[in-house]
Short mmCIF file of C-alpha atoms in Angstrom, two decimals:
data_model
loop_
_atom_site.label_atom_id
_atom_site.label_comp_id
_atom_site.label_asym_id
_atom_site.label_seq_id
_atom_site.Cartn_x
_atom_site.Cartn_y
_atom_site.Cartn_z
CA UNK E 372 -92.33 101.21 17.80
CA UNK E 373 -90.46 97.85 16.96
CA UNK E 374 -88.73 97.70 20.12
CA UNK E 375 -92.35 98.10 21.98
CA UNK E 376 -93.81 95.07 19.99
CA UNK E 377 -90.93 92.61 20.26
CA UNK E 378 -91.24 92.99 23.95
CA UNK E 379 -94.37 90.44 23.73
CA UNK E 380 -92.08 87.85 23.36
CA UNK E 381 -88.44 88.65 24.72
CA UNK E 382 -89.56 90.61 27.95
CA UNK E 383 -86.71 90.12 30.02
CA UNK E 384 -87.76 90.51 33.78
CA UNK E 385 -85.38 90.87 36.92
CA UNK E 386 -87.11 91.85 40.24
CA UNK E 387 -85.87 92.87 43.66
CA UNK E 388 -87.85 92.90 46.71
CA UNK E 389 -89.67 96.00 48.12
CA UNK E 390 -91.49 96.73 51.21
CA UNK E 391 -94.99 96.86 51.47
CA UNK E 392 -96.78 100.40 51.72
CA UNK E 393 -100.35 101.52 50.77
CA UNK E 394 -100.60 102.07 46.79
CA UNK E 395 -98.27 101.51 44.24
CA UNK E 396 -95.86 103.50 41.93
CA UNK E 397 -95.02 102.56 38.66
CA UNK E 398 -91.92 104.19 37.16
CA UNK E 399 -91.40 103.70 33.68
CA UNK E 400 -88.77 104.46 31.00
CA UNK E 401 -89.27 103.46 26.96
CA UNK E 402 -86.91 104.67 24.61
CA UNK E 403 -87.87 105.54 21.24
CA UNK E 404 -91.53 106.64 21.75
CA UNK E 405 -92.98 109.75 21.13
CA UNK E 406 -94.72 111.69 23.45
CA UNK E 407 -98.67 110.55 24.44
CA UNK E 408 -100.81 108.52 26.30
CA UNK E 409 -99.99 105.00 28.23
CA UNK E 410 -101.99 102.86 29.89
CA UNK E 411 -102.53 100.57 32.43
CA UNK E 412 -104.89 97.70 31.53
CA UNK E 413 -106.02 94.49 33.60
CA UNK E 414 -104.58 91.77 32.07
CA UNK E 415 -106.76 88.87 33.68
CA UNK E 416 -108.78 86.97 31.73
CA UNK E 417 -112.25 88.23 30.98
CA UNK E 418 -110.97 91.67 31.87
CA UNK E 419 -110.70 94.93 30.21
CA UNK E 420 -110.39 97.85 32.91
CA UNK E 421 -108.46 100.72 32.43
CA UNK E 422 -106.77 101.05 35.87
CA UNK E 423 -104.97 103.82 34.65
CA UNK E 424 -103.76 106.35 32.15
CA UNK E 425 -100.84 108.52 31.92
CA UNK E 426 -98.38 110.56 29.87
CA UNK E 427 -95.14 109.57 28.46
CA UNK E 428 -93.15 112.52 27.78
CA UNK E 429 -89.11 112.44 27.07
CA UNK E 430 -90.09 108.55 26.86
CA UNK E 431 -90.66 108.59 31.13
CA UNK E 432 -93.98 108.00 32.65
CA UNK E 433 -95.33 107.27 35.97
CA UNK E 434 -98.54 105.71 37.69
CA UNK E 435 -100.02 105.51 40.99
CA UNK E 436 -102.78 104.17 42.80
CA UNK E 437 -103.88 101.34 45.29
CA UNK E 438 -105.07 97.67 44.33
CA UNK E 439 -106.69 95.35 46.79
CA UNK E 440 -104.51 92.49 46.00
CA UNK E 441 -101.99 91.67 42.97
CA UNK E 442 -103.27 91.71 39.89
CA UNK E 443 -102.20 90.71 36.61
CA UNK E 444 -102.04 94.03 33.90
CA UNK E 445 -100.12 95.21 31.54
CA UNK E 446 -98.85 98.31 30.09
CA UNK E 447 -99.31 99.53 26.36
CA UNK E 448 -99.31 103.09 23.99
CA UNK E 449 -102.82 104.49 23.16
CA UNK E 450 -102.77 103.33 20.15
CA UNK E 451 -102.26 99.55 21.34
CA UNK E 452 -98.97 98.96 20.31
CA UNK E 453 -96.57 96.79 21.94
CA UNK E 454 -97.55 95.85 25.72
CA UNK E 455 -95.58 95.25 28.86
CA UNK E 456 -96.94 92.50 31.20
CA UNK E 457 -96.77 92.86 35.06
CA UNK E 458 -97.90 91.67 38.63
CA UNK E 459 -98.93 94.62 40.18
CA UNK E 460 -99.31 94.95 43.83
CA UNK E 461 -98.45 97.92 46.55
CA UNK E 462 -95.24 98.23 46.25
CA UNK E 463 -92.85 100.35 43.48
CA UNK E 464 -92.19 99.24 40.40
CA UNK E 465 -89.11 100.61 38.13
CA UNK E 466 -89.34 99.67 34.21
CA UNK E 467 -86.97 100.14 31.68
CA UNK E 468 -87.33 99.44 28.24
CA UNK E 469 -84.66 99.46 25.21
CA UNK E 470 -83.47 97.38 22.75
CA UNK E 471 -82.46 94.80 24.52
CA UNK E 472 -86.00 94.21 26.26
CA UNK E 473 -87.27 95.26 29.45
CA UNK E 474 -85.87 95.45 33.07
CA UNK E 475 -88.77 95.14 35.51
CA UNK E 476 -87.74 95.56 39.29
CA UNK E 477 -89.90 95.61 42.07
CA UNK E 478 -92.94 92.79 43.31
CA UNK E 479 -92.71 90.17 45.30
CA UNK E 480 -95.14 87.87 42.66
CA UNK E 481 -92.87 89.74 39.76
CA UNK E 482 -90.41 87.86 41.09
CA UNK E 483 -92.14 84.94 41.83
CA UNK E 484 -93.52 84.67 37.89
CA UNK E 485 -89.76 85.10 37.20
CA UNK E 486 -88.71 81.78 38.68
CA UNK E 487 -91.54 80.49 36.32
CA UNK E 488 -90.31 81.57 33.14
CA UNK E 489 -86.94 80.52 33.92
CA UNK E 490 -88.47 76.99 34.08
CA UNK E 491 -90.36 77.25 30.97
CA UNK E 492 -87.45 79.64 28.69
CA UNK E 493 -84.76 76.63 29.85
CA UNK E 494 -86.67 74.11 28.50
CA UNK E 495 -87.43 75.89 25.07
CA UNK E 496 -83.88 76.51 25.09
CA UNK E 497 -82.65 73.13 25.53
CA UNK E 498 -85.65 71.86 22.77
CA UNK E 499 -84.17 74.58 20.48
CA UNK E 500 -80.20 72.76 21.02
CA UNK E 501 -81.60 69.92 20.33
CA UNK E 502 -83.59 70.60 17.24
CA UNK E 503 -80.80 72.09 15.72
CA UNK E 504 -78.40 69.13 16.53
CA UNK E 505 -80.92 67.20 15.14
CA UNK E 506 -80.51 68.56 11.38
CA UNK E 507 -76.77 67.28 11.38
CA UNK E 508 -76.37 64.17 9.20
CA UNK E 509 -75.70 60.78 11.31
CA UNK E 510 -77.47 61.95 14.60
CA UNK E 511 -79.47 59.43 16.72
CA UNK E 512 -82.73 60.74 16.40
CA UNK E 513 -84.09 58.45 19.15
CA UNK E 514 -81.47 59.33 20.92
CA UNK E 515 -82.24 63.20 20.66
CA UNK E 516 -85.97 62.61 21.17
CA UNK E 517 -85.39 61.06 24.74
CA UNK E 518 -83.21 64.05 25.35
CA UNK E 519 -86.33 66.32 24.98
CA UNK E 520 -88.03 63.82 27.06
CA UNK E 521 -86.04 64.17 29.66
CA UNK E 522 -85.87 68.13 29.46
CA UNK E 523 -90.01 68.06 29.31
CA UNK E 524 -89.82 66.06 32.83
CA UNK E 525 -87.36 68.12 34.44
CA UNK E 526 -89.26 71.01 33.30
CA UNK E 527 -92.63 69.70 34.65
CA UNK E 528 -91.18 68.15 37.99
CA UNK E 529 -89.37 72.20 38.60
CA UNK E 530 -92.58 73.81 37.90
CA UNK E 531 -94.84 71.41 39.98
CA UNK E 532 -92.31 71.90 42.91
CA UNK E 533 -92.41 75.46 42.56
CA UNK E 534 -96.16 75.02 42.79
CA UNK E 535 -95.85 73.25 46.08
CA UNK E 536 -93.25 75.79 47.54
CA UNK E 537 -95.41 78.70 46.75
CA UNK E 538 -99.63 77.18 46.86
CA UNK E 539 -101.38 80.42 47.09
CA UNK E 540 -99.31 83.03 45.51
CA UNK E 541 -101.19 85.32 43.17
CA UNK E 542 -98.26 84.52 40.43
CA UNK E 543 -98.56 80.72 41.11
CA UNK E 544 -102.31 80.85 39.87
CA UNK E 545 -101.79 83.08 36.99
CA UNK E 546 -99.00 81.19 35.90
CA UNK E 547 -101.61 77.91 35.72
CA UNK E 548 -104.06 80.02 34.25
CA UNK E 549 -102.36 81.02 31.63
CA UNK E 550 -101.94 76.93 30.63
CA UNK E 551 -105.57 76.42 30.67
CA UNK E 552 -105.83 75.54 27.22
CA UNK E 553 -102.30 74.21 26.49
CA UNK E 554 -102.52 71.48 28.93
CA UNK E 555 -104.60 68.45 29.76
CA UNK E 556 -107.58 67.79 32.03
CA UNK E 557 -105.67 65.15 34.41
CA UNK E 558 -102.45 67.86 34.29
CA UNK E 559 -104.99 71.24 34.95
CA UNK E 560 -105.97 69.08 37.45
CA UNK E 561 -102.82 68.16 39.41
CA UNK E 562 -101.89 71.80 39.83
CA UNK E 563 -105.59 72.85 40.24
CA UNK E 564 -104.90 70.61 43.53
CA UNK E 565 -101.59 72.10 44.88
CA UNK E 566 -103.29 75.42 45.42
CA UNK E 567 -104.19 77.02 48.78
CA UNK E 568 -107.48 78.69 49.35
CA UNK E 569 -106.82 81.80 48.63
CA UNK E 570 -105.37 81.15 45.46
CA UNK E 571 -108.63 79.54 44.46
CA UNK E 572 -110.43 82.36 45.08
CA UNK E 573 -108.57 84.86 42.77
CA UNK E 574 -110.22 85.31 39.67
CA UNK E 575 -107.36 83.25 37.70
CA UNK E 576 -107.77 80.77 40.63
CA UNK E 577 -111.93 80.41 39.55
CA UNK E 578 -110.94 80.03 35.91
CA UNK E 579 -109.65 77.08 36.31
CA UNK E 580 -112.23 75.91 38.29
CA UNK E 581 -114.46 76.34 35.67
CA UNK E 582 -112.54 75.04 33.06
CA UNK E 583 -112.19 72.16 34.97
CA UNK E 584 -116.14 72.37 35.65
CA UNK E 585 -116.45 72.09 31.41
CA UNK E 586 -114.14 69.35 31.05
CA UNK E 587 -116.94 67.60 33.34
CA UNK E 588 -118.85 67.90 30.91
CA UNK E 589 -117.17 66.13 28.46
CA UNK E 590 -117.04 62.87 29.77
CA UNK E 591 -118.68 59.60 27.66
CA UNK E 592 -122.21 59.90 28.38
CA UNK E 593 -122.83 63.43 28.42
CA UNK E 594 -124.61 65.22 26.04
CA UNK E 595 -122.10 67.48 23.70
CA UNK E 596 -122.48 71.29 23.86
CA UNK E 597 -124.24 72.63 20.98
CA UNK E 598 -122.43 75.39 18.36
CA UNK E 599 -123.40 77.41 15.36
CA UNK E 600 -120.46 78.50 12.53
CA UNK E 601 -119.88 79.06 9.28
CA UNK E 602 -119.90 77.16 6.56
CA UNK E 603 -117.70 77.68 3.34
CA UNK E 604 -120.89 79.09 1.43
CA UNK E 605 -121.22 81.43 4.67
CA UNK E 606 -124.42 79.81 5.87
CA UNK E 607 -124.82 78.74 9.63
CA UNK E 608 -125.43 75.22 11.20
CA UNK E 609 -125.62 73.83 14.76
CA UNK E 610 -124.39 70.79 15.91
CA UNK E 611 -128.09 69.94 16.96
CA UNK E 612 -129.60 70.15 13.63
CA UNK E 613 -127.21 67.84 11.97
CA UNK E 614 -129.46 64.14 11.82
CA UNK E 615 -127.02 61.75 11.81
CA UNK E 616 -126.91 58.30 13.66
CA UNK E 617 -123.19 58.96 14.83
CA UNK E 618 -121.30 62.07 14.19
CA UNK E 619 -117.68 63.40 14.10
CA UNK E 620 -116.70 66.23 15.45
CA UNK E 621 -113.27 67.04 14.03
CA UNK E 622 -111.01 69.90 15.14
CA UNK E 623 -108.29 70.88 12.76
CA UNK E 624 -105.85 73.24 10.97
CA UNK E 625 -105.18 73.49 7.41
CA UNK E 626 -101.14 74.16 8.40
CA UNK E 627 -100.99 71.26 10.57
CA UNK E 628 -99.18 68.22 8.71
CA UNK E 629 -101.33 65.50 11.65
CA UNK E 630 -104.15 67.12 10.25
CA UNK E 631 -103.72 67.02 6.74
CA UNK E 632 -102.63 63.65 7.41
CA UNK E 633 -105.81 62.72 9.37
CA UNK E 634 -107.67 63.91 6.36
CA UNK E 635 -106.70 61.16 4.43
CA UNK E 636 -108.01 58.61 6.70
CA UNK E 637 -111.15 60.68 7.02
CA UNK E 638 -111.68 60.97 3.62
CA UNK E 639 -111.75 57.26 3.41
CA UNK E 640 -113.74 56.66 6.91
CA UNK E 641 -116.70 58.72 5.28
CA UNK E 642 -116.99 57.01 2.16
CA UNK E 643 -117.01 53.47 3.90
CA UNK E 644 -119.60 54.65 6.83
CA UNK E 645 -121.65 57.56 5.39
CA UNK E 646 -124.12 55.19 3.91
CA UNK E 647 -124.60 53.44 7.48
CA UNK E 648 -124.89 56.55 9.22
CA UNK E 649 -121.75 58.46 10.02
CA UNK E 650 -121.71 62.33 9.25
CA UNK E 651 -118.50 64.36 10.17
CA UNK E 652 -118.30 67.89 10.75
CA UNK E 653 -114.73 69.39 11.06
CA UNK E 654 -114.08 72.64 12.82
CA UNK E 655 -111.04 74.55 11.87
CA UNK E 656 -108.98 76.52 13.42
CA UNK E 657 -107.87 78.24 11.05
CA UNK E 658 -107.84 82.72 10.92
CA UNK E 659 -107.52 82.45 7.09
CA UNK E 660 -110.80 81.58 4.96
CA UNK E 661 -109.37 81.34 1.75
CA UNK E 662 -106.39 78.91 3.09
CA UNK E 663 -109.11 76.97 5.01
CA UNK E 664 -111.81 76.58 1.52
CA UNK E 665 -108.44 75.88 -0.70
CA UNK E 666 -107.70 72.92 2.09
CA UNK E 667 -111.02 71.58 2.14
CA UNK E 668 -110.88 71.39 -1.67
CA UNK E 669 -107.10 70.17 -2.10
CA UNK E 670 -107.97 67.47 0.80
CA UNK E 671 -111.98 66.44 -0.73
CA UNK E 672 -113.57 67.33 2.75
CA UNK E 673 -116.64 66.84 1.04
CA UNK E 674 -118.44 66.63 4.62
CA UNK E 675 -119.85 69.35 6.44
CA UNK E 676 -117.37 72.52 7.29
CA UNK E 677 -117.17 75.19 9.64
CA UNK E 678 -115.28 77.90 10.96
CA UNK E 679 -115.93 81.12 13.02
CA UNK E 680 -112.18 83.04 12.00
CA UNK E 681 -111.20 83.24 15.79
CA UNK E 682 -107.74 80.95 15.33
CA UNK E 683 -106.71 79.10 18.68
CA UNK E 684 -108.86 81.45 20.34
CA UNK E 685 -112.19 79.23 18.08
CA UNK E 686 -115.39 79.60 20.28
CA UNK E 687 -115.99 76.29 19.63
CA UNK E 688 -112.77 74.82 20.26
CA UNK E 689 -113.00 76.65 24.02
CA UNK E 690 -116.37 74.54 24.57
CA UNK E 691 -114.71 71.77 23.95
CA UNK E 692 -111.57 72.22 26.28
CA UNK E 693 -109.28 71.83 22.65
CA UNK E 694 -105.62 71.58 24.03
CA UNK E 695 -104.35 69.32 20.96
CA UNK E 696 -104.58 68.93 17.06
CA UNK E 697 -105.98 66.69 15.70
CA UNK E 698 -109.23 65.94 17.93
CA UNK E 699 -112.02 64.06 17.89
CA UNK E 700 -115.24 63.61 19.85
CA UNK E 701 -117.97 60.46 18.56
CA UNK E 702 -121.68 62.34 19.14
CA UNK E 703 -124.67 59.49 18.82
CA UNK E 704 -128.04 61.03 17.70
CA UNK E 705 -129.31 62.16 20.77
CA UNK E 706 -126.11 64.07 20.80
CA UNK E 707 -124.10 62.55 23.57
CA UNK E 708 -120.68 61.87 23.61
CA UNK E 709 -119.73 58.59 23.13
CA UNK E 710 -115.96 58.79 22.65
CA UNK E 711 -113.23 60.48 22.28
CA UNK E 712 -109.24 61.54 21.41
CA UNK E 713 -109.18 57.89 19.29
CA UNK E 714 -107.38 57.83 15.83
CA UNK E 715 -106.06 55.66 13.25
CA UNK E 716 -107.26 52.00 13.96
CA UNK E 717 -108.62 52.77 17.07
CA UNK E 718 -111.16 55.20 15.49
CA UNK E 719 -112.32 52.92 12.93
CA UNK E 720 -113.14 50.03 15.27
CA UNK E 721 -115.27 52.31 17.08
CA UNK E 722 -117.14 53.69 14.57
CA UNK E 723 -117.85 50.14 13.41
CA UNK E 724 -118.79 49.01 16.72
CA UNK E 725 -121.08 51.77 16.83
CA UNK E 726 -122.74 51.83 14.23
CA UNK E 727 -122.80 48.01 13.95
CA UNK E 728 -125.36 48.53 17.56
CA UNK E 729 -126.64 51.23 16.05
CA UNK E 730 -128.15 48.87 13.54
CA UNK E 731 -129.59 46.23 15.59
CA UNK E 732 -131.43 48.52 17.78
#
């Protein structure tokens, strides 16, 4: 069962090109299962069809059937271990699976998603080197960082000129997609704008439409989207029922050292502006309630808390189009966003300009 679980991270996929015909066959080998049930799940977004389910016996399988179009899915064990992620489309598919990983051949957008990975495993690669050379005594560390500068770039230039070479491919969507929340609005929306018409329309396609859509509403002058957690005691609050003439909104992880860092500066920011006005309410991202209430104590968060135990995957943190730790968002009391994504100095002066109009209204 090992083997079926480490293939989340170190699938290793080589395709070869098929011809079209009307369904599609999956043939499947993975060694070192018993006999049972496998399935085949849709793997986009919002989706949890079972498109199929099979036997393995002798550790083979097979699955047929027709899709309209390619489709992200993926292939697990009844009992949900391990999974194996794949385009699927009409054509046949051949899977192997061993120690070593998986060998996926067949699909044109396999192969496609293939030339994407590349990009992204060279770059983690090369990051990898380079954090490693950095641990030697005497190094340049300047000198390393602009190295990972420069391997960032090339990896962003390679992936936006794959984007261009291949505009409305299935995998060219998914692949952006799957970045939603890793990347920023202005870079969503450079790729959002290399894709063809009928990549827009896939499902993957109109998730990032809407994402974009939400990060609409985030701009200064909007009014904030409202949220219920958890605080520490376990009652609920809402961002709405907190009075406050300016408020906070903190996002946050109790393992991340700019965060812990950040709460220093809070800590200090509330004492000097509570009495004027200022409330803060921190959201964490944390999956671990007794690691986040230790933090809050160890740190003196002594403001208002919450948390609803969903990780990087926070409710919350979706609403508010979270691609980075630490963040902030300024909320006035008719709960409209007045700024955000400032720190340090730049935070401070705009809390006292703030609340300094706040005053003389």
């Amino acid at each position: 069962m090992k083997i079926i679980v480490l293939l989340i991270n170190v699938v290793i996929i080589f395709s070869v090109t098929c011809k079209a015909q009307e369904g599609y066959q999956i043939s499947g080998k993975i060694s070192g299962v018993p006999d049972g049930k496998v399935l085949l799940i849709n793997g986009e977004k919002g989706k949890s069809d079972t498109l199929g389910i099979t036997q393995i016996k002798n550790g083979v399988f097979v699955f047929t059937g027709k899709v309209n179009g390619p489709v992200a899915v993926y292939i697990t064990l009844s009992d949900g271990n391990g999974m194996i992620p794949l385009i699927l489309e009409n054509t046949n598919f051949m899977i192997n699976v061993n120690d070593n990983g998986a060998l996926i051949q067949g699909g044109r957008q396999q192969e496609l998603l293939t030339h994407y990975t590349r990009i992204s495993q060279s770059f983690v690669s090369e990051q990898a080197k380079i954090v490693a050379e950095a641990q030697q005594p005497g190094v340049n560390i300047q000198a390393l960082q602009n190295q990972v500068n420069k391997a960032y770039e090339m990896s962003v230039n390679a992936t936006l000129n794959l984007i261009k070479a291949n505009p409305d491919e299935y995998a060219t969507v998914y692949v952006i997609a799957l970045g939603i929340l890793k990347e920023t609005e202005e870079e969503l929306r450079l790729k959002y704008e290399l894709l063809g018409e009928g990549a827009r329309a896939t499902i993957p396609g109109k998730q990032i439409a809407a994402a974009l859509d939400q990060y609409a509403k985030l701009v200064e002058g909007k009014v904030a989207p409202n949220f219920t957690v958890e605080k520490p005691d376990g009652s609920l609050f809402s961002l709405y029922d907190i009075p406050a003439k300016l408020k906070l909104v903190y996002f946050w992880l109790s393992t991340d050292p700019s965060c812990r860092q950040d709460n220093i500066e809070l800590v200090k920011l509330y004492s000097q502006y509570r009495p004027q006005g200022l409330e803060i309410i921190s959201i964490s991202l944390d999956d671990d309630r007794v690691k986040w209430k230790n933090t809050i104590g160890l740190d003196g968060m002594v403001w208002i808390n919450g948390l609803d135990l969903r990780g990087f995957d926070s409710l919350v943190a979706r609403l508010y189009m979270v691609n980075d730790l630490p963040t902030i968002f300024l909320i006035d009391a008719e709960n409209r966003i007045v700024a955000k994504g400032l720190r340090g100095n730049d935070l401070r002066k705009k809390i006292a300009e703030l609340l300094k109009k706040n005053k003389k209204k």
